[in-house]
Coordinates of C-alpha atoms and ligand atoms in Angstrom, one line a residue:
M1 CA 35.6 49.6 30.2
A2 CA 32.2 48.3 28.9
V3 CA 32.8 44.1 27.6
T4 CA 30.3 43.9 24.8
E5 CA 29.1 40.6 25.7
P6 CA 28.3 38.3 22.2
A7 CA 24.6 38.4 20.7
P8 CA 23.0 35.4 21.6
A9 CA 22.9 33.0 19.3
P10 CA 19.4 32.9 17.3
P11 CA 16.5 30.5 18.6
L12 CA 17.6 27.3 16.5
A13 CA 14.0 26.7 14.5
A14 CA 12.0 22.6 15.6
H15 CA 13.4 21.3 12.4
E16 CA 16.6 22.2 12.7
G17 CA 16.5 21.0 16.4
I18 CA 15.4 18.1 15.4
L19 CA 18.4 17.5 12.8
R20 CA 20.7 18.7 15.4
R21 CA 19.6 15.9 17.8
Q22 CA 19.5 14.0 15.3
S23 CA 23.7 13.3 14.6
L24 CA 24.7 14.0 18.2
R25 CA 23.2 11.1 18.9
E26 CA 22.4 8.5 16.4
S27 CA 25.4 6.5 14.7
A28 CA 28.4 7.7 12.4
A29 CA 26.8 5.1 9.7
R30 CA 23.6 7.2 9.0
T31 CA 23.1 6.8 5.6
Y32 CA 20.4 9.2 3.9
A33 CA 20.0 11.7 7.1
R34 CA 23.2 13.2 5.8
S35 CA 23.0 14.5 1.5
L36 CA 19.7 14.7 2.3
P37 CA 18.9 17.6 5.8
I38 CA 15.3 17.4 6.2
V39 CA 12.8 15.8 8.7
P40 CA 9.4 15.1 6.2
V41 CA 6.1 15.8 7.7
R42 CA 3.9 14.8 5.5
A43 CA 3.8 12.9 2.1
R44 CA 1.4 12.0 -0.6
G45 CA 2.7 10.8 -3.8
L46 CA 5.5 12.0 -5.7
T47 CA 5.8 14.8 -2.3
I48 CA 7.1 15.1 0.8
E49 CA 6.4 17.8 3.6
G50 CA 9.6 19.2 4.9
A51 CA 9.1 20.5 9.2
D52 CA 10.6 24.0 7.6
G53 CA 7.0 23.9 5.0
R54 CA 9.1 23.4 1.7
R55 CA 8.0 21.0 -0.2
Y56 CA 10.2 18.2 -2.2
L57 CA 10.1 15.9 -5.5
D58 CA 10.9 12.6 -3.9
C59 CA 12.8 10.3 -7.0
L60 CA 13.7 8.7 -3.8
S61 CA 10.6 6.5 -2.7
G62 CA 12.2 5.1 0.2
A63 CA 14.5 3.8 -2.7
G64 CA 12.6 2.4 -4.4
T65 CA 10.2 1.4 -1.9
L66 CA 7.1 3.0 -2.7
A67 CA 5.4 1.9 -6.5
L68 CA 2.2 4.1 -4.8
G69 CA 4.0 7.0 -3.8
H70 CA 2.8 8.2 -0.5
N71 CA -0.3 7.4 1.6
H72 CA -1.6 6.2 -1.6
P73 CA -5.3 6.3 -0.6
V74 CA -5.3 2.2 -1.7
V75 CA -3.1 1.3 0.6
L76 CA -4.2 3.5 3.7
E77 CA -7.2 2.3 2.8
A78 CA -6.0 -1.4 3.7
I79 CA -4.3 -0.9 6.1
K80 CA -7.2 0.7 8.2
K81 CA -9.2 -2.4 7.6
V82 CA -7.4 -4.1 9.7
L83 CA -7.5 -2.0 12.1
D84 CA -10.8 -1.7 12.0
S85 CA -10.7 -5.6 12.8
G86 CA -9.5 -6.1 15.4
A87 CA -7.1 -8.7 13.8
P88 CA -4.0 -10.1 15.3
L89 CA -1.0 -7.2 14.2
H90 CA 1.6 -10.3 15.5
V91 CA 1.6 -14.0 14.5
L92 CA 4.7 -14.9 14.6
D93 CA 3.8 -17.2 10.6
L94 CA 0.2 -18.9 11.9
A95 CA -1.6 -18.5 9.0
T96 CA -4.3 -15.5 8.2
P97 CA -6.7 -14.6 6.3
V98 CA -5.0 -11.2 5.8
K99 CA -1.5 -13.6 4.9
D100 CA -4.4 -15.6 2.2
A101 CA -4.5 -12.6 0.7
F102 CA -1.1 -11.5 0.5
V103 CA -0.1 -14.7 -1.1
T104 CA -3.2 -15.2 -3.5
E105 CA -2.8 -11.9 -4.9
L106 CA 1.2 -12.5 -5.4
F107 CA 1.7 -16.0 -6.8
S108 CA -1.2 -14.1 -9.6
T109 CA 1.7 -11.9 -10.8
L110 CA 4.2 -14.0 -11.0
P111 CA 5.4 -16.0 -14.2
R112 CA 2.4 -18.7 -14.1
D113 CA 4.8 -21.7 -15.3
F114 CA 6.2 -20.5 -12.2
A115 CA 4.8 -19.2 -9.8
D116 CA 2.3 -22.4 -11.2
N117 CA 5.3 -25.0 -8.8
A118 CA 6.0 -22.6 -6.1
R119 CA 6.4 -22.3 -2.3
V120 CA 7.2 -19.0 -0.4
Q121 CA 8.9 -18.3 2.4
F122 CA 8.6 -15.5 4.9
C123 CA 11.6 -14.0 6.1
G124 CA 12.7 -11.7 7.9
P125 CA 11.4 -8.1 7.6
A126 CA 14.1 -6.1 5.4
G127 CA 15.6 -7.1 1.9
T128 CA 18.9 -8.9 2.6
D129 CA 17.0 -11.2 5.4
A130 CA 15.2 -13.0 1.9
V131 CA 18.7 -12.8 0.6
E132 CA 20.0 -14.6 3.6
A133 CA 17.5 -17.3 3.7
A134 CA 17.8 -18.3 -0.4
F135 CA 21.5 -18.1 0.9
K136 CA 20.9 -20.9 2.9
L137 CA 17.7 -23.0 0.8
V138 CA 20.2 -23.0 -1.9
R139 CA 23.0 -24.7 -0.1
A140 CA 20.4 -26.6 1.9
A141 CA 18.5 -27.5 -1.7
T142 CA 22.5 -28.6 -3.3
G143 CA 24.3 -30.2 -0.3
R144 CA 27.7 -26.8 -2.5
S145 CA 28.2 -23.9 -0.6
G146 CA 29.9 -21.7 -3.5
L147 CA 27.7 -18.8 -4.7
L148 CA 28.0 -16.6 -8.0
A149 CA 27.6 -13.1 -8.0
F150 CA 28.5 -10.9 -10.6
T151 CA 31.0 -7.2 -9.8
G152 CA 28.5 -3.9 -8.6
A153 CA 25.8 -5.9 -7.3
Y154 CA 24.4 -5.7 -4.0
H155 CA 22.3 -7.6 -1.8
G156 CA 22.0 -6.7 1.4
M157 CA 24.5 -5.6 4.7
T158 CA 24.5 -8.4 6.3
A159 CA 27.0 -10.8 7.5
G160 CA 27.6 -12.0 10.5
A161 CA 24.2 -12.7 12.0
L162 CA 24.1 -17.4 10.7
A163 CA 28.6 -17.3 11.1
A164 CA 27.7 -16.2 14.6
S165 CA 24.8 -18.2 14.9
G166 CA 26.9 -21.0 14.2
G167 CA 24.4 -21.2 11.1
A168 CA 26.7 -21.3 8.6
E169 CA 30.8 -22.3 7.0
D170 CA 32.1 -19.9 5.5
V171 CA 30.6 -18.7 2.5
R172 CA 32.7 -18.5 -0.8
V173 CA 31.5 -16.2 -3.2
T174 CA 32.6 -16.3 -6.7
R175 CA 33.4 -12.9 -8.7
L176 CA 31.2 -12.2 -11.5
P177 CA 31.9 -9.3 -14.6
F178 CA 28.4 -7.6 -15.2
P179 CA 28.0 -6.8 -18.7
Q180 CA 27.4 -2.2 -18.8
D181 CA 28.1 -0.2 -21.9
Y182 CA 29.6 2.1 -20.0
R183 CA 33.0 0.8 -18.8
C184 CA 33.0 -2.1 -20.0
P185 CA 35.0 -4.4 -18.3
F186 CA 36.3 -5.6 -21.6
G187 CA 36.7 -2.2 -23.2
I188 CA 34.2 -3.3 -25.6
G189 CA 30.7 -3.1 -24.4
G190 CA 26.6 -3.4 -26.3
E191 CA 26.6 -7.4 -27.5
A192 CA 29.8 -8.5 -27.9
G193 CA 31.0 -6.9 -24.0
A194 CA 27.5 -8.8 -23.0
R195 CA 28.8 -12.2 -24.6
T196 CA 32.1 -12.2 -23.4
A197 CA 30.7 -11.7 -20.4
A198 CA 28.6 -14.3 -20.8
H199 CA 31.5 -16.7 -21.7
W200 CA 34.3 -16.2 -19.3
T201 CA 31.6 -17.0 -16.5
E202 CA 30.7 -20.3 -18.6
N203 CA 34.6 -20.8 -18.7
L204 CA 34.3 -20.2 -15.0
L205 CA 32.8 -23.2 -14.2
D206 CA 34.2 -25.7 -16.8
D207 CA 37.1 -25.0 -16.1
P208 CA 38.5 -27.5 -13.1
K209 CA 41.7 -25.1 -12.8
S210 CA 39.6 -22.0 -12.7
G211 CA 39.1 -22.3 -8.2
T212 CA 35.7 -21.9 -8.1
P213 CA 34.1 -23.9 -5.4
A214 CA 31.2 -26.0 -6.4
P215 CA 28.4 -23.2 -6.4
A216 CA 25.0 -23.3 -4.6
G217 CA 23.1 -20.8 -6.8
M218 CA 24.0 -17.3 -8.5
I219 CA 22.0 -14.4 -7.9
L220 CA 21.5 -11.6 -10.0
E221 CA 19.8 -8.6 -10.2
P222 CA 17.8 -7.9 -12.8
V223 CA 18.9 -4.3 -13.7
Q224 CA 21.5 -3.5 -11.0
G225 CA 20.2 -0.3 -8.7
E226 CA 22.3 0.4 -6.1
G227 CA 25.9 -0.5 -7.7
G228 CA 25.0 2.4 -10.5
V229 CA 21.1 1.3 -12.1
N230 CA 22.8 -1.1 -15.0
P231 CA 20.5 -3.0 -17.0
A232 CA 22.0 -6.2 -17.4
P233 CA 20.5 -7.4 -21.4
D234 CA 17.6 -10.1 -22.2
G235 CA 19.6 -12.2 -24.5
W236 CA 22.5 -12.1 -21.2
M237 CA 19.6 -12.6 -18.8
R238 CA 18.8 -15.8 -21.2
R239 CA 22.3 -16.7 -21.3
M240 CA 23.5 -16.9 -17.4
R241 CA 19.5 -19.1 -17.6
E242 CA 21.3 -21.7 -19.4
I243 CA 24.9 -21.3 -18.2
T244 CA 22.5 -22.2 -14.9
E245 CA 20.5 -24.8 -15.7
T246 CA 21.9 -27.3 -17.4
R247 CA 25.0 -27.1 -14.3
S248 CA 21.9 -27.1 -12.5
I249 CA 23.2 -24.4 -10.7
P250 CA 20.4 -22.7 -9.0
L251 CA 19.3 -19.6 -10.4
I252 CA 18.2 -16.4 -8.4
A253 CA 16.8 -13.3 -9.0
D254 CA 16.9 -9.9 -6.5
E255 CA 13.8 -8.4 -7.4
V256 CA 13.8 -6.1 -4.2
Q257 CA 14.4 -3.2 -6.5
T258 CA 13.0 -4.1 -9.5
G259 CA 9.7 -5.7 -9.2
V260 CA 6.8 -4.8 -8.9
G261 CA 6.3 -3.3 -12.6
R262 CA 9.6 -0.8 -11.4
T263 CA 11.7 -1.6 -15.3
G264 CA 7.6 -1.7 -17.2
A265 CA 7.3 -5.1 -16.3
F266 CA 5.3 -6.5 -12.9
W267 CA 8.8 -8.7 -12.5
A268 CA 12.1 -7.5 -13.9
V269 CA 12.7 -11.6 -15.3
G270 CA 9.6 -10.7 -17.3
H271 CA 12.0 -8.8 -20.4
S272 CA 14.2 -11.4 -21.1
G273 CA 11.5 -14.7 -20.3
I274 CA 13.3 -16.1 -17.8
V275 CA 11.9 -18.2 -15.3
P276 CA 14.5 -18.6 -12.3
D277 CA 14.4 -20.6 -8.8
V278 CA 14.6 -18.6 -6.7
M279 CA 12.8 -15.0 -6.5
V280 CA 13.8 -12.9 -3.7
L281 CA 10.9 -10.2 -3.2
S282 CA 11.5 -7.7 -0.9
K283 CA 10.6 -3.6 -1.1
A284 CA 7.0 -2.0 -3.2
I285 CA 6.0 -6.1 -2.3
G286 CA 4.9 -4.5 1.5
G287 CA 2.9 -1.6 0.3
S288 CA 5.7 0.8 2.4
L289 CA 6.3 -1.1 5.3
P290 CA 8.5 -4.3 6.1
L291 CA 8.5 -7.2 4.7
A292 CA 10.6 -10.1 2.9
V293 CA 10.0 -13.6 1.3
I294 CA 11.8 -15.6 -1.0
V295 CA 9.9 -17.9 -3.4
Y296 CA 11.3 -20.9 -4.9
R297 CA 10.4 -23.6 -7.2
S298 CA 8.7 -26.5 -5.0
E299 CA 11.3 -28.7 -5.5
L300 CA 14.5 -26.6 -3.4
D301 CA 11.8 -27.5 -0.7
T302 CA 14.2 -29.8 1.1
W303 CA 13.9 -27.3 4.4
Q304 CA 13.0 -29.6 7.9
P305 CA 10.8 -27.4 9.9
G306 CA 11.5 -24.3 11.6
A307 CA 15.1 -24.7 9.3
H308 CA 13.8 -20.5 8.5
A309 CA 13.2 -18.7 11.5
G310 CA 12.6 -14.8 12.4
T311 CA 10.2 -13.3 15.4
F312 CA 8.8 -10.7 12.7
R313 CA 7.3 -12.3 9.9
G314 CA 3.7 -12.1 10.2
N315 CA 3.4 -8.3 10.1
Q316 CA 0.0 -8.3 9.1
L317 CA -0.7 -4.9 8.3
A318 CA 2.3 -5.0 5.6
M319 CA 0.3 -8.1 4.1
A320 CA -2.2 -6.0 3.6
A321 CA -1.0 -2.3 2.4
G322 CA 1.6 -5.4 -0.9
T323 CA -2.0 -6.7 -1.4
A324 CA -3.2 -3.9 -2.1
T325 CA -0.7 -1.8 -4.3
L326 CA 0.4 -5.2 -6.2
A327 CA -3.1 -5.4 -7.4
Y328 CA -4.0 -1.8 -8.5
V329 CA 0.4 -1.8 -9.7
R330 CA -1.2 -5.1 -11.5
E331 CA -5.2 -3.8 -12.1
N332 CA -4.2 -0.2 -14.1
G333 CA -1.3 -1.0 -15.7
L334 CA 1.3 0.4 -13.6
A335 CA 4.1 -1.6 -14.9
E336 CA 3.1 -1.1 -18.8
R337 CA 2.9 2.8 -17.9
A338 CA 6.3 3.1 -16.1
G339 CA 8.2 0.8 -19.3
V340 CA 6.9 4.2 -21.3
L341 CA 7.1 7.0 -19.7
G342 CA 10.8 5.8 -18.0
A343 CA 11.8 5.5 -21.8
R344 CA 10.4 9.1 -22.4
M345 CA 12.3 11.0 -19.5
L346 CA 15.2 8.4 -20.5
A347 CA 15.2 10.1 -24.3
S348 CA 14.7 13.2 -22.6
L349 CA 17.9 12.9 -20.6
R350 CA 19.5 12.6 -23.0
S351 CA 19.2 15.1 -25.1
L352 CA 19.5 17.6 -21.7
A353 CA 23.2 15.1 -21.6
A354 CA 24.4 16.9 -25.1
D355 CA 23.9 20.0 -23.6
H356 CA 25.7 18.7 -20.5
P357 CA 29.3 18.4 -21.3
C358 CA 29.4 16.5 -17.4
V359 CA 26.9 14.4 -18.1
G360 CA 28.5 10.9 -18.6
D361 CA 25.7 8.3 -20.0
V362 CA 22.0 7.4 -18.9
R363 CA 20.4 4.5 -18.7
G364 CA 17.6 2.6 -16.8
R365 CA 14.5 0.2 -17.9
G366 CA 11.5 1.2 -17.0
L367 CA 11.2 4.0 -14.1
M368 CA 14.4 3.3 -12.4
I369 CA 17.5 5.4 -14.4
G370 CA 21.1 6.6 -13.7
V371 CA 22.6 9.5 -15.0
E372 CA 26.4 8.9 -14.6
I373 CA 28.8 12.3 -13.4
V374 CA 31.9 12.5 -15.1
D375 CA 34.3 14.8 -15.2
P376 CA 35.0 15.6 -18.2
E377 CA 38.0 17.9 -18.6
A378 CA 39.9 14.7 -16.9
R379 CA 41.7 12.0 -18.5
P380 CA 40.0 8.7 -18.6
Q381 CA 42.2 6.7 -16.3
G382 CA 43.7 3.2 -16.4
T383 CA 42.2 1.1 -20.0
G384 CA 38.8 2.9 -19.7
T385 CA 38.0 5.4 -22.9
E386 CA 35.1 7.1 -20.7
P387 CA 35.9 10.2 -18.3
P388 CA 36.5 9.3 -14.8
P389 CA 33.2 9.7 -12.8
D390 CA 33.7 12.5 -10.7
P391 CA 32.2 12.1 -7.1
V392 CA 32.5 15.5 -5.1
L393 CA 30.2 17.8 -8.4
A394 CA 27.5 14.3 -8.1
A395 CA 27.7 15.7 -4.7
T396 CA 26.7 19.2 -5.5
V397 CA 24.3 18.3 -8.3
Q398 CA 22.4 16.0 -5.5
Q399 CA 21.8 19.3 -2.5
E400 CA 21.5 21.4 -5.9
C401 CA 18.6 19.5 -6.7
L402 CA 17.4 19.4 -3.0
S403 CA 17.8 23.4 -3.1
R404 CA 15.6 22.9 -6.2
G405 CA 13.3 20.5 -4.2
L406 CA 14.6 17.7 -5.7
I407 CA 15.2 14.7 -4.2
V408 CA 17.3 12.3 -5.6
E409 CA 19.9 9.4 -4.4
L410 CA 23.8 8.5 -5.9
G411 CA 24.4 5.4 -6.2
G412 CA 27.7 3.4 -8.0
R413 CA 30.3 1.9 -7.5
Y414 CA 31.7 6.3 -6.8
S415 CA 28.4 7.5 -6.0
T416 CA 28.8 9.2 -9.0
V417 CA 25.3 8.5 -10.4
V418 CA 22.1 10.5 -9.7
R419 CA 19.5 8.2 -9.6
L420 CA 15.6 8.9 -9.9
L421 CA 13.2 6.1 -8.6
P422 CA 9.7 8.2 -9.3
P423 CA 6.3 6.2 -8.1
L424 CA 5.0 4.3 -11.3
T425 CA 2.3 6.4 -10.4
L426 CA 4.0 9.4 -12.1
T427 CA 2.2 12.0 -14.0
D428 CA 3.3 13.1 -17.2
E429 CA 3.5 17.1 -15.8
Q430 CA 5.7 16.0 -12.6
A431 CA 8.2 14.1 -14.5
T432 CA 8.3 17.1 -16.6
A433 CA 9.1 18.3 -14.4
V434 CA 11.6 16.7 -12.7
V435 CA 13.6 17.2 -15.7
D436 CA 13.3 20.3 -15.3
R437 CA 15.2 20.7 -12.0
L438 CA 17.2 18.4 -13.2
A439 CA 18.7 20.3 -16.0
D440 CA 18.6 22.9 -13.4
A441 CA 20.8 21.3 -11.3
L442 CA 22.9 20.0 -13.7
A443 CA 23.8 23.9 -14.9
A444 CA 23.8 25.4 -11.6
A445 CA 26.2 22.5 -10.0
E446 CA 28.5 22.7 -13.3
R447 CA 29.1 26.5 -12.8
S448 CA 30.1 26.0 -8.6
P449 CA 33.5 25.9 -8.5
H450 CA 34.1 22.2 -7.5
R451 CA 37.2 20.9 -6.2
R452 CA 38.4 18.2 -8.0
L453 CA 39.6 15.5 -5.6
P454 CA 43.4 13.9 -6.3
T455 CA 43.2 11.2 -9.1
G456 CA 43.3 7.8 -6.9
S457 CA 41.5 9.1 -4.2
L458 CA 38.5 7.3 -5.6
R459 CA 36.8 5.1 -3.6
Ligands
PMP501 N1 18.6 -6.5 -3.2 C1 18.5 -5.3 -3.2 C2 18.5 -5.2 -5.1 C3 18.3 -3.7 -2.5 O1 18.4 -2.7 -3.6 C4 18.8 -4.1 -1.9 C5 18.5 -2.8 -0.9 N2 18.7 -1.5 -2.0 C6 18.7 -5.3 -1.0 C7 19.0 -6.0 -1.3 C8 18.8 -5.3 0.6 O2 17.5 -5.1 1.2 P1 16.9 -4.3 2.7 O3 19.1 -3.2 2.4 O4 15.7 -4.1 2.9 O5 17.9 -4.9 3.0

């Protein structure tokens, strides 16, 4: 009897092979690659072209890095200029004309009364390196070791490097409530919620029996990014400044994601007008390439030579790309533009929410926007009054966005906040296209029969 041979599997397209090899060879910890199985081969501005020939509107922007979008001409020009000049690309932390120009441009964008009396430390290439440096700095300057941080905060992924090098005692972090309207930890939201959050912080610091170790510093994000796009109210920011100042606690503003115009001010601390003691800067300051620094009040500069070192702190291409980016954002008023366009997008998304009960909340500042996806039919859980977050539906929305050529990230405690971080160069037409595609994706996701997770299974 003749045995029918199984039909040979069709050959994989080149991009499918790349994706397959990636999943076989790269770590199980890979993140974006799981939900965004695309193989970018070309990019310009808001648009990425995949190896499969498809085009995508990129509202992830390298996790908020690309203030000017992909391959902006001024960035490419700055990089080419360094390459053509024959300047060394690797210089540790030596002085160079490229670095000199970067520091001059950076300082010109910072709050005047801060920049006039500030020092900059070039850290390792990632934001998390600069966060570690900020902690070390304030601990050296104050002689204290505790840290104050907020619920929902995200500051990076390093933990062990310093400890394993014998350079850090155990850091004890006290978590304080971050004010938020939606899912307010006190169940009240608004001004009253923010006032209560500030009161809690003050009380904890003054109560000798609160168990809070003497803090070397307080670190906060003016708009929490990974935590689900939670903008801090300006009044609360000013209270945090007063509370820390009167107790001689250095205030560290983590502007890794909010900086360089993203929120509608060049630096997001500008909204409240506060002047922090330390600013942590990365992402957009390198104009697409890795660069991270801390800038701080010179009185805190009690470090000994070599107290904070690292090999890759002199990336000349990143400094040149960063200088070009900072100057372009400043000269073209892109922070103000982000404020205006962001407000318009928030308004459109809020009116969309009326037709989509799965949209629990729309929030943001400038071009840092979040849309929280909930299960409108489920009863609120625990102490909350809002419908519970719906991670499965949020993941479906993300996939429906992708199939419509729109790249978005998910963030927040339950990965249920659809995050938009488009470049600041976004045009009005592009903004409309982004909102339209998201609206279509929401409608499609709502129609799809998605599996509901059992209560209590949220991570
Ligand atoms: N701080 C904030 C506010 C961030 O958003 C991030 C990254 N998303 C970091 C620090 C860490 O930066 P990196 O991933 O470059 O280490």
